[in-house]
Short mmCIF file of C-alpha atoms in Angstrom, two decimals:
data_model
loop_
_atom_site.label_atom_id
_atom_site.label_comp_id
_atom_site.label_asym_id
_atom_site.label_seq_id
_atom_site.Cartn_x
_atom_site.Cartn_y
_atom_site.Cartn_z
CA GLY A 1 106.43 125.05 116.19
CA GLN A 2 103.24 125.46 114.18
CA PHE A 3 102.92 121.70 113.68
CA ALA A 4 102.87 121.05 117.44
CA THR A 5 100.23 123.76 117.86
CA LEU A 6 98.10 122.15 115.16
CA LEU A 7 98.42 118.69 116.77
CA SER A 8 97.15 120.18 120.05
CA LYS A 9 94.20 121.75 118.25
CA LEU A 10 93.30 118.52 116.44
CA ASN A 11 93.54 116.63 119.72
CA ASN A 12 90.36 118.46 120.80
CA HIS A 13 88.27 117.30 117.82
CA ASP A 14 85.00 115.73 119.05
CA SER A 15 85.23 112.52 117.00
CA TRP A 16 88.86 112.00 118.05
CA ARG A 17 88.02 112.47 121.71
CA LEU A 18 85.18 109.94 121.43
CA LEU A 19 87.46 107.42 119.67
CA TYR A 20 90.52 107.91 121.87
CA GLY A 21 88.97 108.74 125.24
CA LYS A 22 90.10 111.24 127.84
CA LYS A 23 93.23 113.28 127.23
CA SER A 24 96.50 111.53 127.96
CA ALA A 25 98.74 113.08 130.60
CA ARG A 26 101.66 111.48 128.75
CA LEU A 27 100.54 112.97 125.39
CA LYS A 28 99.95 109.55 123.83
CA ASP A 29 96.93 110.95 121.98
CA LEU A 30 99.05 113.68 120.35
CA GLU A 31 101.66 111.08 119.45
CA LEU A 32 99.02 108.97 117.70
CA ILE A 33 97.89 111.93 115.60
CA LEU A 34 101.51 112.56 114.58
CA ARG A 35 101.92 108.84 113.91
CA PHE A 36 98.90 108.91 111.59
CA PHE A 37 100.26 111.81 109.56
CA SER A 38 103.77 110.33 109.46
CA LEU A 39 102.59 106.92 108.25
CA TYR A 40 100.02 108.37 105.86
CA PHE A 41 102.61 110.47 104.05
CA TYR A 42 105.87 108.60 104.66
CA ALA A 43 105.16 104.91 105.39
CA SER A 44 107.53 103.88 102.60
CA LYS A 45 110.38 105.59 104.51
CA TYR A 46 109.55 103.98 107.86
CA SER A 47 112.33 102.36 109.82
CA ARG A 48 112.41 101.62 113.50
CA PRO A 49 112.53 102.91 116.09
CA MET A 50 109.12 104.55 115.74
CA LYS A 51 110.18 107.43 118.00
CA ASP A 52 112.99 108.47 115.62
CA PHE A 53 110.67 108.16 112.61
CA LEU A 54 108.12 110.43 114.32
CA ASN A 55 110.76 112.93 115.43
CA ARG A 56 112.13 113.17 111.86
CA ASN A 57 108.67 113.79 110.43
CA MET A 58 107.76 116.30 113.13
CA ALA A 59 110.96 118.24 112.44
CA SER A 60 110.52 118.12 108.66
CA ASN A 61 107.12 119.86 108.85
CA ARG A 62 107.66 122.01 111.95
CA ALA A 63 106.57 125.19 110.13
CA LEU A 64 103.83 123.36 108.15
CA SER A 65 105.75 123.98 104.93
CA LYS A 66 105.37 120.44 103.49
CA HIS A 67 101.77 119.89 104.51
CA GLY A 68 99.77 122.92 105.57
CA ALA A 69 97.30 123.33 108.42
CA ASP A 70 94.26 123.27 106.14
CA GLU A 71 95.37 120.06 104.39
CA LEU A 72 96.20 118.27 107.64
CA THR A 73 93.06 119.46 109.41
CA ALA A 74 90.77 118.31 106.58
CA LEU A 75 92.57 114.96 106.33
CA PHE A 76 92.37 114.31 110.08
CA GLU A 77 88.82 115.53 110.66
CA THR A 78 87.34 113.67 107.70
CA THR A 79 89.15 110.48 108.70
CA VAL A 80 88.17 110.44 112.37
CA SER A 81 84.58 111.50 111.64
CA THR A 82 84.20 108.69 109.10
CA ILE A 83 85.66 106.14 111.52
CA ARG A 84 83.35 107.25 114.34
CA GLU A 85 80.27 107.20 112.11
CA ALA A 86 81.03 103.96 110.27
CA ILE A 87 82.75 101.82 112.89
CA GLY A 88 81.91 103.43 116.21
CA VAL A 89 83.75 104.66 119.27
CA LYS A 90 85.39 101.29 120.00
CA ALA A 91 87.19 101.24 116.62
CA PHE A 92 90.69 101.64 118.11
CA ARG A 93 90.32 99.26 121.02
CA LEU A 94 91.66 95.81 121.61
CA LYS A 95 89.73 94.52 124.60
CA ASN A 96 89.24 97.87 126.39
CA ALA A 97 92.55 99.59 125.67
CA VAL A 98 93.41 101.79 122.70
CA ASN A 99 95.89 99.90 120.52
CA ALA A 100 98.30 102.27 118.71
CA ALA A 101 98.87 99.81 115.85
CA ILE A 102 95.12 99.55 115.26
CA VAL A 103 94.81 103.36 115.40
CA ASP A 104 97.51 103.98 112.81
CA SER A 105 96.38 101.26 110.40
CA ILE A 106 92.64 102.02 110.54
CA MET A 107 93.28 105.75 110.14
CA VAL A 108 95.71 105.31 107.24
CA GLY A 109 93.38 102.76 105.59
CA ILE A 110 90.33 105.02 105.85
CA ALA A 111 92.25 108.17 104.85
CA THR A 112 93.70 106.40 101.81
CA ARG A 113 90.20 105.35 100.72
CA LEU A 114 88.84 108.86 101.35
CA ALA A 115 91.53 110.31 99.07
CA ALA A 116 89.56 108.71 96.20
CA GLY A 117 86.35 110.47 97.24
CA PRO A 118 83.67 110.41 99.93
CA ILE A 119 82.31 107.16 101.33
CA THR A 120 78.53 106.93 101.09
CA ASP A 121 77.96 103.35 102.32
CA LEU A 122 79.19 103.37 105.91
CA ALA A 123 77.91 99.82 106.44
CA GLN A 124 80.53 98.57 103.96
CA VAL A 125 83.24 100.20 106.06
CA LYS A 126 81.97 98.41 109.19
CA VAL A 127 81.93 95.05 107.36
CA ALA A 128 85.48 95.63 106.06
CA TYR A 129 86.60 96.56 109.58
CA GLU A 130 85.05 93.45 111.15
CA SER A 131 86.70 91.28 108.51
CA LEU A 132 90.05 92.97 109.06
CA ARG A 133 89.85 92.43 112.81
CA THR A 134 89.52 88.66 112.26
CA ASN A 135 92.42 88.45 109.80
CA SER A 136 95.27 86.55 111.51
CA ASP A 137 98.00 88.47 109.65
CA TYR A 138 96.42 91.76 110.73
CA LEU A 139 96.07 90.57 114.32
CA ASN A 140 99.75 89.58 114.40
CA ALA A 141 100.79 92.92 112.89
CA THR A 142 98.82 94.84 115.54
CA THR A 143 99.77 92.78 118.60
CA ARG A 144 103.32 91.45 118.10
CA ALA A 145 106.50 93.42 117.38
CA THR A 146 104.33 96.31 116.23
CA ALA A 147 107.24 98.69 115.53
CA ASP A 148 109.02 96.23 113.22
CA GLU A 149 109.12 97.44 109.63
CA GLU A 150 107.37 94.27 108.42
CA SER A 151 104.53 94.60 110.96
CA VAL A 152 103.95 98.25 110.03
CA LYS A 153 104.01 97.47 106.31
CA THR A 154 101.67 94.48 106.70
CA ARG A 155 99.00 96.18 108.81
CA LEU A 156 98.93 99.31 106.63
CA ARG A 157 98.66 97.21 103.46
CA LEU A 158 95.88 95.05 104.89
CA ALA A 159 93.91 98.06 106.17
CA LYS A 160 94.23 99.88 102.83
CA GLU A 161 93.08 96.74 101.00
CA ALA A 162 90.18 96.22 103.41
CA PHE A 163 88.71 99.70 102.92
CA ALA A 164 89.65 100.23 99.25
CA SER A 165 86.36 98.96 97.82
CA ALA A 166 84.04 100.80 100.24
CA GLN A 167 81.53 102.85 98.27
#
């Protein structure tokens, strides 16, 4: 449907490619974009397994009737551009690998903050990120049982709190 087409288009965004890396043959990059939208809009309805949650959300907006292409494009592009500029291209990595739980939480945290207006002090975002990455609750929620409802809820809450005060 139209949503799948949009995900493919967004997957080519320069900032996203720099943050994620080369395209995934197994479409993991597309899945992470869907995961961002699903958790941004429907985190309160999350229940495992993640795959079913994503499939439900994909189906519910197949024709882009709930959230249109312009809304989703602006949300995604502003979020990934801010992350790349403020945090850098290693923002989603744990050691050298992209960590899906870090991707979803950082993106939802930044997008939630951006909903209140633009961020002008990118250094504050970097400081908040560094602090978040040393928080033991956040580390647990991004490395252990990451699809558990409690882990998802915890990492999203901590990321939102971390970036909320960025100017």
